[in-house]
């Protein structure tokens, strides 16, 4: 049981480039979320999903897209990277009726 | 805007001492209050959580104290150890329908326990 996995661990992008951050969980959790963590800002919710085919916006959704075609995967897409998107990104999942949210190890993104 | 205010930003405690981190919230609809612990280079992990129907919850050296009327809750780490050195986040959860909790996090407290 690998839990929540994220790839890549680290990525450098140039302004305007696009990329997809991958997130997968093997716990059959219905709920998955993406957060970004910036110094002194805590964790801010970007997008979340309550099940396959269902997604919704969080606190800071601009510049990011998500989709949820399977229960296991919840990729986060940056369409046109900006320096303001330099951050550490965490994916998390939670089972229905459960309160504990499990976080992945994070992806550190640097946009030049 | 839902907010959770956490203090202090950083905390230095001697080994064996008590670490205390405080959080305050505004929205009385919050009904789940977890604390997460994060070590450098790792994702946050749930440490302990409380519901508003109890005033205190203890798990080992970690205790949450909850004051519903003041809309405040705090984490106490007794007999703090160097291995407790990490960043701690409080959060508040609100049921948003479809069986989903949305968590609002505090900005974090970096705890350093010195020998």
PDB file of C-alpha atoms in Angstrom:
ATOM      1  CA  UNK A   1       0.000   0.000   0.000  1.00  0.00           C
ATOM      2  CA  UNK A   2       1.894   3.035  -1.293  1.00  0.00           C
ATOM      3  CA  UNK A   3      -0.643   5.614  -0.026  1.00  0.00           C
ATOM      4  CA  UNK A   4      -0.552   8.899  -1.934  1.00  0.00           C
ATOM      5  CA  UNK A   5       2.210   9.231  -4.514  1.00  0.00           C
ATOM      6  CA  UNK A   6       3.242  12.325  -6.453  1.00  0.00           C
ATOM      7  CA  UNK A   7       5.490  12.812  -9.452  1.00  0.00           C
ATOM      8  CA  UNK A   8       7.768  14.505 -10.187  1.00  0.00           C
ATOM      9  CA  UNK A   9       9.473  15.388  -6.895  1.00  0.00           C
ATOM     10  CA  UNK A  10      11.036  18.496  -8.377  1.00  0.00           C
ATOM     11  CA  UNK A  11      10.507  20.427 -11.600  1.00  0.00           C
ATOM     12  CA  UNK A  12      11.886  23.591 -13.154  1.00  0.00           C
ATOM     13  CA  UNK A  13       9.773  25.340 -15.765  1.00  0.00           C
ATOM     14  CA  UNK A  14      10.147  28.442 -17.850  1.00  0.00           C
ATOM     15  CA  UNK A  15       7.399  31.040 -17.845  1.00  0.00           C
ATOM     16  CA  UNK A  16       4.676  30.038 -20.288  1.00  0.00           C
ATOM     17  CA  UNK A  17       5.445  26.335 -20.304  1.00  0.00           C
ATOM     18  CA  UNK A  18       2.793  23.812 -19.406  1.00  0.00           C
ATOM     19  CA  UNK A  19       3.062  20.698 -17.306  1.00  0.00           C
ATOM     20  CA  UNK A  20       1.053  18.150 -15.376  1.00  0.00           C
ATOM     21  CA  UNK A  21       1.668  17.203 -11.775  1.00  0.00           C
ATOM     22  CA  UNK A  22       0.674  13.626 -11.181  1.00  0.00           C
ATOM     23  CA  UNK A  23      -1.090  12.297  -8.093  1.00  0.00           C
ATOM     24  CA  UNK A  24      -2.241   8.755  -7.426  1.00  0.00           C
ATOM     25  CA  UNK A  25      -3.635   6.921  -4.419  1.00  0.00           C
ATOM     26  CA  UNK A  26      -4.205   3.221  -3.876  1.00  0.00           C
ATOM     27  CA  UNK A  27      -6.552   3.449  -0.894  1.00  0.00           C
ATOM     28  CA  UNK A  28      -9.767   3.677  -2.952  1.00  0.00           C
ATOM     29  CA  UNK A  29     -10.417   7.120  -1.490  1.00  0.00           C
ATOM     30  CA  UNK A  30     -13.226   9.130  -3.021  1.00  0.00           C
ATOM     31  CA  UNK A  31     -11.983  12.553  -2.009  1.00  0.00           C
ATOM     32  CA  UNK A  32      -8.810  14.043  -3.421  1.00  0.00           C
ATOM     33  CA  UNK A  33      -7.416  17.545  -3.185  1.00  0.00           C
ATOM     34  CA  UNK A  34      -4.544  19.690  -4.369  1.00  0.00           C
ATOM     35  CA  UNK A  35      -2.897  22.242  -2.092  1.00  0.00           C
ATOM     36  CA  UNK A  36      -0.044  24.648  -2.553  1.00  0.00           C
ATOM     37  CA  UNK A  37       2.284  25.554   0.267  1.00  0.00           C
ATOM     38  CA  UNK A  38       4.125  28.840   0.300  1.00  0.00           C
ATOM     39  CA  UNK A  39       6.344  30.225   3.085  1.00  0.00           C
ATOM     40  CA  UNK A  40       4.242  31.888   5.760  1.00  0.00           C
ATOM     41  CA  UNK A  41       0.999  31.086   3.932  1.00  0.00           C
ATOM     42  CA  UNK A  42       0.158  27.633   5.171  1.00  0.00           C
ATOM     43  CA  UNK A  43      -1.663  25.237   2.867  1.00  0.00           C
ATOM     44  CA  UNK A  44      -4.147  26.653   0.402  1.00  0.00           C
ATOM     45  CA  UNK A  45      -6.671  24.543  -1.459  1.00  0.00           C
ATOM     46  CA  UNK A  46      -6.446  24.722  -5.251  1.00  0.00           C
ATOM     47  CA  UNK A  47      -8.973  22.173  -6.496  1.00  0.00           C
ATOM     48  CA  UNK A  48     -10.695  19.158  -5.067  1.00  0.00           C
ATOM     49  CA  UNK A  49     -12.728  16.175  -6.208  1.00  0.00           C
ATOM     50  CA  UNK A  50     -15.443  14.215  -4.409  1.00  0.00           C
ATOM     51  CA  UNK A  51     -15.323  11.342  -6.850  1.00  0.00           C
ATOM     52  CA  UNK A  52     -14.525  10.289 -10.394  1.00  0.00           C
ATOM     53  CA  UNK A  53     -15.878  12.838 -12.831  1.00  0.00           C
ATOM     54  CA  UNK A  54     -16.565  15.476 -10.165  1.00  0.00           C
ATOM     55  CA  UNK A  55     -14.238  18.381  -9.449  1.00  0.00           C
ATOM     56  CA  UNK A  56     -14.604  21.803  -7.900  1.00  0.00           C
ATOM     57  CA  UNK A  57     -12.535  24.899  -7.203  1.00  0.00           C
ATOM     58  CA  UNK A  58     -10.844  25.695  -3.950  1.00  0.00           C
ATOM     59  CA  UNK A  59      -9.407  28.931  -2.597  1.00  0.00           C
ATOM     60  CA  UNK A  60      -6.750  29.567  -5.289  1.00  0.00           C
ATOM     61  CA  UNK A  61      -7.837  27.856  -8.554  1.00  0.00           C
ATOM     62  CA  UNK A  62      -6.654  30.398 -11.136  1.00  0.00           C
ATOM     63  CA  UNK A  63      -4.035  29.050 -13.524  1.00  0.00           C
ATOM     64  CA  UNK A  64      -4.719  25.419 -12.702  1.00  0.00           C
ATOM     65  CA  UNK A  65      -6.940  22.744 -14.211  1.00  0.00           C
ATOM     66  CA  UNK A  66      -7.878  19.329 -12.879  1.00  0.00           C
ATOM     67  CA  UNK A  67      -9.775  16.269 -14.022  1.00  0.00           C
ATOM     68  CA  UNK A  68     -10.717  13.025 -12.311  1.00  0.00           C
ATOM     69  CA  UNK A  69     -11.291  10.215 -14.794  1.00  0.00           C
ATOM     70  CA  UNK A  70     -10.535   7.435 -12.291  1.00  0.00           C
ATOM     71  CA  UNK A  71     -10.777   7.054  -8.522  1.00  0.00           C
ATOM     72  CA  UNK A  72      -7.006   6.564  -8.278  1.00  0.00           C
ATOM     73  CA  UNK A  73      -5.648   9.547 -10.222  1.00  0.00           C
ATOM     74  CA  UNK A  74      -6.054  13.296  -9.847  1.00  0.00           C
ATOM     75  CA  UNK A  75      -3.619  15.236 -12.059  1.00  0.00           C
ATOM     76  CA  UNK A  76      -3.071  18.976 -11.741  1.00  0.00           C
ATOM     77  CA  UNK A  77      -2.345  20.880 -14.942  1.00  0.00           C
ATOM     78  CA  UNK A  78      -0.568  24.194 -15.276  1.00  0.00           C
ATOM     79  CA  UNK A  79      -1.545  25.570 -18.672  1.00  0.00           C
ATOM     80  CA  UNK A  80       0.914  28.476 -18.828  1.00  0.00           C
ATOM     81  CA  UNK A  81       3.287  28.557 -15.890  1.00  0.00           C
ATOM     82  CA  UNK A  82       3.995  31.856 -14.130  1.00  0.00           C
ATOM     83  CA  UNK A  83       6.655  32.700 -11.517  1.00  0.00           C
ATOM     84  CA  UNK A  84       3.816  33.171  -8.994  1.00  0.00           C
ATOM     85  CA  UNK A  85       3.181  29.445  -9.280  1.00  0.00           C
ATOM     86  CA  UNK A  86       6.557  28.635  -7.779  1.00  0.00           C
ATOM     87  CA  UNK A  87       5.549  26.601  -4.758  1.00  0.00           C
ATOM     88  CA  UNK A  88       5.401  23.166  -3.188  1.00  0.00           C
ATOM     89  CA  UNK A  89       2.322  21.261  -4.274  1.00  0.00           C
ATOM     90  CA  UNK A  90       0.678  18.598  -2.156  1.00  0.00           C
ATOM     91  CA  UNK A  91      -1.952  16.117  -3.170  1.00  0.00           C
ATOM     92  CA  UNK A  92      -4.188  14.609  -0.484  1.00  0.00           C
ATOM     93  CA  UNK A  93      -6.898  11.999  -0.286  1.00  0.00           C
ATOM     94  CA  UNK A  94      -9.573  10.937   2.156  1.00  0.00           C
ATOM     95  CA  UNK A  95     -12.094   8.127   2.310  1.00  0.00           C
ATOM     96  CA  UNK A  96     -15.842   8.738   2.424  1.00  0.00           C
ATOM     97  CA  UNK A  97     -17.035   9.114   5.975  1.00  0.00           C
ATOM     98  CA  UNK A  98     -13.447   9.452   7.193  1.00  0.00           C
ATOM     99  CA  UNK A  99     -11.904  12.603   8.543  1.00  0.00           C
ATOM    100  CA  UNK A 100      -8.217  11.758   8.189  1.00  0.00           C
ATOM    101  CA  UNK A 101      -6.664  13.305   5.129  1.00  0.00           C
ATOM    102  CA  UNK A 102      -3.497  11.669   3.795  1.00  0.00           C
ATOM    103  CA  UNK A 103      -0.933  13.846   2.054  1.00  0.00           C
ATOM    104  CA  UNK A 104       1.570  12.895  -0.598  1.00  0.00           C
ATOM    105  CA  UNK A 105       5.279  13.790  -0.345  1.00  0.00           C
ATOM    106  CA  UNK A 106       4.906  16.912  -2.461  1.00  0.00           C
ATOM    107  CA  UNK A 107       6.207  18.316  -5.742  1.00  0.00           C
ATOM    108  CA  UNK A 108       8.531  21.292  -5.577  1.00  0.00           C
ATOM    109  CA  UNK A 109       7.991  23.538  -8.608  1.00  0.00           C
ATOM    110  CA  UNK A 110      10.222  26.406  -9.671  1.00  0.00           C
ATOM    111  CA  UNK A 111       9.037  28.681 -12.471  1.00  0.00           C
ATOM    112  CA  UNK A 112      11.704  30.931 -13.943  1.00  0.00           C
TER     113      UNK A 112
ATOM    114  CA  UNK B   1     -13.550  34.615   4.057  1.00  0.00           C
ATOM    115  CA  UNK B   2     -13.007  31.650   6.309  1.00  0.00           C
ATOM    116  CA  UNK B   3      -9.881  32.143   8.359  1.00  0.00           C
ATOM    117  CA  UNK B   4      -7.874  30.284  10.912  1.00  0.00           C
ATOM    118  CA  UNK B   5      -5.284  32.375  12.719  1.00  0.00           C
ATOM    119  CA  UNK B   6      -2.307  30.530  14.186  1.00  0.00           C
ATOM    120  CA  UNK B   7       0.350  31.747  16.590  1.00  0.00           C
ATOM    121  CA  UNK B   8       3.230  31.920  17.148  1.00  0.00           C
ATOM    122  CA  UNK B   9       4.975  31.667  13.767  1.00  0.00           C
ATOM    123  CA  UNK B  10       7.980  30.073  15.417  1.00  0.00           C
ATOM    124  CA  UNK B  11       8.675  28.570  18.804  1.00  0.00           C
ATOM    125  CA  UNK B  12      11.849  27.459  20.537  1.00  0.00           C
ATOM    126  CA  UNK B  13      11.444  25.153  23.517  1.00  0.00           C
ATOM    127  CA  UNK B  14      13.989  23.344  25.620  1.00  0.00           C
ATOM    128  CA  UNK B  15      13.898  19.573  25.790  1.00  0.00           C
ATOM    129  CA  UNK B  16      11.426  18.484  28.433  1.00  0.00           C
ATOM    130  CA  UNK B  17       9.453  21.711  28.261  1.00  0.00           C
ATOM    131  CA  UNK B  18       5.871  22.327  27.164  1.00  0.00           C
ATOM    132  CA  UNK B  19       5.185  23.593  23.652  1.00  0.00           C
ATOM    133  CA  UNK B  20       1.944  25.507  23.177  1.00  0.00           C
ATOM    134  CA  UNK B  21       0.529  26.570  19.826  1.00  0.00           C
ATOM    135  CA  UNK B  22      -2.692  28.517  19.564  1.00  0.00           C
ATOM    136  CA  UNK B  23      -5.338  28.895  16.880  1.00  0.00           C
ATOM    137  CA  UNK B  24      -8.451  30.990  16.575  1.00  0.00           C
ATOM    138  CA  UNK B  25     -11.260  30.757  14.074  1.00  0.00           C
ATOM    139  CA  UNK B  26     -14.170  32.912  13.039  1.00  0.00           C
ATOM    140  CA  UNK B  27     -16.766  30.688  11.436  1.00  0.00           C
ATOM    141  CA  UNK B  28     -18.923  28.920  14.030  1.00  0.00           C
ATOM    142  CA  UNK B  29     -19.924  26.375  11.388  1.00  0.00           C
ATOM    143  CA  UNK B  30     -16.527  24.683  11.684  1.00  0.00           C
ATOM    144  CA  UNK B  31     -16.993  21.299  13.335  1.00  0.00           C
ATOM    145  CA  UNK B  32     -13.681  19.499  12.973  1.00  0.00           C
ATOM    146  CA  UNK B  33     -10.338  20.744  14.234  1.00  0.00           C
ATOM    147  CA  UNK B  34      -7.230  18.727  13.299  1.00  0.00           C
ATOM    148  CA  UNK B  35      -3.567  19.398  13.873  1.00  0.00           C
ATOM    149  CA  UNK B  36      -1.034  18.329  11.260  1.00  0.00           C
ATOM    150  CA  UNK B  37       2.688  17.784  11.754  1.00  0.00           C
ATOM    151  CA  UNK B  38       5.139  18.305   8.910  1.00  0.00           C
ATOM    152  CA  UNK B  39       8.809  17.388   8.834  1.00  0.00           C
ATOM    153  CA  UNK B  40      11.132  19.071   6.312  1.00  0.00           C
ATOM    154  CA  UNK B  41      10.723  17.644   2.835  1.00  0.00           C
ATOM    155  CA  UNK B  42       7.657  15.629   3.783  1.00  0.00           C
ATOM    156  CA  UNK B  43       3.926  16.029   3.441  1.00  0.00           C
ATOM    157  CA  UNK B  44       1.806  16.961   6.456  1.00  0.00           C
ATOM    158  CA  UNK B  45       0.504  14.097   8.577  1.00  0.00           C
ATOM    159  CA  UNK B  46      -2.469  14.115  10.916  1.00  0.00           C
ATOM    160  CA  UNK B  47      -1.325  14.350  14.526  1.00  0.00           C
ATOM    161  CA  UNK B  48      -4.513  14.699  16.542  1.00  0.00           C
ATOM    162  CA  UNK B  49      -8.012  16.072  15.989  1.00  0.00           C
ATOM    163  CA  UNK B  50     -11.018  17.178  18.017  1.00  0.00           C
ATOM    164  CA  UNK B  51     -14.709  17.784  17.534  1.00  0.00           C
ATOM    165  CA  UNK B  52     -16.419  20.774  19.220  1.00  0.00           C
ATOM    166  CA  UNK B  53     -18.475  18.579  21.534  1.00  0.00           C
ATOM    167  CA  UNK B  54     -15.449  17.955  23.786  1.00  0.00           C
ATOM    168  CA  UNK B  55     -13.132  20.456  25.478  1.00  0.00           C
ATOM    169  CA  UNK B  56      -9.981  18.367  25.529  1.00  0.00           C
ATOM    170  CA  UNK B  57      -8.424  15.392  23.795  1.00  0.00           C
ATOM    171  CA  UNK B  58      -5.164  13.749  24.757  1.00  0.00           C
ATOM    172  CA  UNK B  59      -3.034  11.313  22.823  1.00  0.00           C
ATOM    173  CA  UNK B  60       0.245  10.507  24.497  1.00  0.00           C
ATOM    174  CA  UNK B  61       2.213  13.728  24.949  1.00  0.00           C
ATOM    175  CA  UNK B  62      -0.105  15.683  22.648  1.00  0.00           C
ATOM    176  CA  UNK B  63      -3.250  17.431  23.905  1.00  0.00           C
ATOM    177  CA  UNK B  64      -5.792  19.599  22.145  1.00  0.00           C
ATOM    178  CA  UNK B  65      -7.670  22.097  24.290  1.00  0.00           C
ATOM    179  CA  UNK B  66     -10.837  23.510  22.749  1.00  0.00           C
ATOM    180  CA  UNK B  67     -12.779  26.594  23.860  1.00  0.00           C
ATOM    181  CA  UNK B  68     -15.947  26.813  21.833  1.00  0.00           C
ATOM    182  CA  UNK B  69     -17.172  30.099  23.316  1.00  0.00           C
ATOM    183  CA  UNK B  70     -13.862  31.818  22.597  1.00  0.00           C
ATOM    184  CA  UNK B  71     -13.524  30.101  19.213  1.00  0.00           C
ATOM    185  CA  UNK B  72     -10.012  29.038  20.081  1.00  0.00           C
ATOM    186  CA  UNK B  73      -8.118  25.793  20.240  1.00  0.00           C
ATOM    187  CA  UNK B  74      -4.570  24.943  21.122  1.00  0.00           C
ATOM    188  CA  UNK B  75      -2.013  22.158  20.896  1.00  0.00           C
ATOM    189  CA  UNK B  76       0.073  21.311  23.934  1.00  0.00           C
ATOM    190  CA  UNK B  77       3.139  19.107  23.580  1.00  0.00           C
ATOM    191  CA  UNK B  78       4.281  17.866  26.961  1.00  0.00           C
ATOM    192  CA  UNK B  79       7.874  16.803  27.622  1.00  0.00           C
ATOM    193  CA  UNK B  80       8.919  18.182  24.233  1.00  0.00           C
ATOM    194  CA  UNK B  81      11.679  16.230  22.482  1.00  0.00           C
ATOM    195  CA  UNK B  82      14.106  17.170  19.694  1.00  0.00           C
ATOM    196  CA  UNK B  83      12.223  14.708  17.481  1.00  0.00           C
ATOM    197  CA  UNK B  84       9.143  16.932  17.824  1.00  0.00           C
ATOM    198  CA  UNK B  85      10.942  19.670  15.875  1.00  0.00           C
ATOM    199  CA  UNK B  86       8.669  20.238  12.890  1.00  0.00           C
ATOM    200  CA  UNK B  87       6.114  22.628  11.494  1.00  0.00           C
ATOM    201  CA  UNK B  88       2.652  22.312  12.992  1.00  0.00           C
ATOM    202  CA  UNK B  89      -0.527  23.376  11.235  1.00  0.00           C
ATOM    203  CA  UNK B  90      -3.913  23.768  12.804  1.00  0.00           C
ATOM    204  CA  UNK B  91      -6.950  23.480  10.587  1.00  0.00           C
ATOM    205  CA  UNK B  92     -10.697  23.785  10.756  1.00  0.00           C
ATOM    206  CA  UNK B  93     -13.108  21.699   8.755  1.00  0.00           C
ATOM    207  CA  UNK B  94     -16.580  22.419   7.530  1.00  0.00           C
ATOM    208  CA  UNK B  95     -18.929  19.969   5.923  1.00  0.00           C
ATOM    209  CA  UNK B  96     -19.524  21.155   2.371  1.00  0.00           C
ATOM    210  CA  UNK B  97     -22.006  18.606   1.131  1.00  0.00           C
ATOM    211  CA  UNK B  98     -21.523  15.403  -0.863  1.00  0.00           C
ATOM    212  CA  UNK B  99     -19.780  13.966   2.179  1.00  0.00           C
ATOM    213  CA  UNK B 100     -16.846  16.292   1.841  1.00  0.00           C
ATOM    214  CA  UNK B 101     -14.943  18.204   4.479  1.00  0.00           C
ATOM    215  CA  UNK B 102     -13.030  21.238   3.346  1.00  0.00           C
ATOM    216  CA  UNK B 103     -10.126  22.180   5.554  1.00  0.00           C
ATOM    217  CA  UNK B 104      -8.888  25.715   6.123  1.00  0.00           C
ATOM    218  CA  UNK B 105      -5.342  25.718   7.444  1.00  0.00           C
ATOM    219  CA  UNK B 106      -3.483  28.089   9.698  1.00  0.00           C
ATOM    220  CA  UNK B 107      -0.175  29.461   8.466  1.00  0.00           C
ATOM    221  CA  UNK B 108       1.913  27.093  10.541  1.00  0.00           C
ATOM    222  CA  UNK B 109       4.251  27.176  13.524  1.00  0.00           C
ATOM    223  CA  UNK B 110       7.853  26.075  13.232  1.00  0.00           C
ATOM    224  CA  UNK B 111       8.799  24.341  16.463  1.00  0.00           C
ATOM    225  CA  UNK B 112      12.415  23.814  17.431  1.00  0.00           C
ATOM    226  CA  UNK B 113      13.170  21.751  20.507  1.00  0.00           C
ATOM    227  CA  UNK B 114      16.714  22.303  21.694  1.00  0.00           C
ATOM    228  CA  UNK B 115      18.627  19.810  23.855  1.00  0.00           C
TER     229      UNK B 115
END
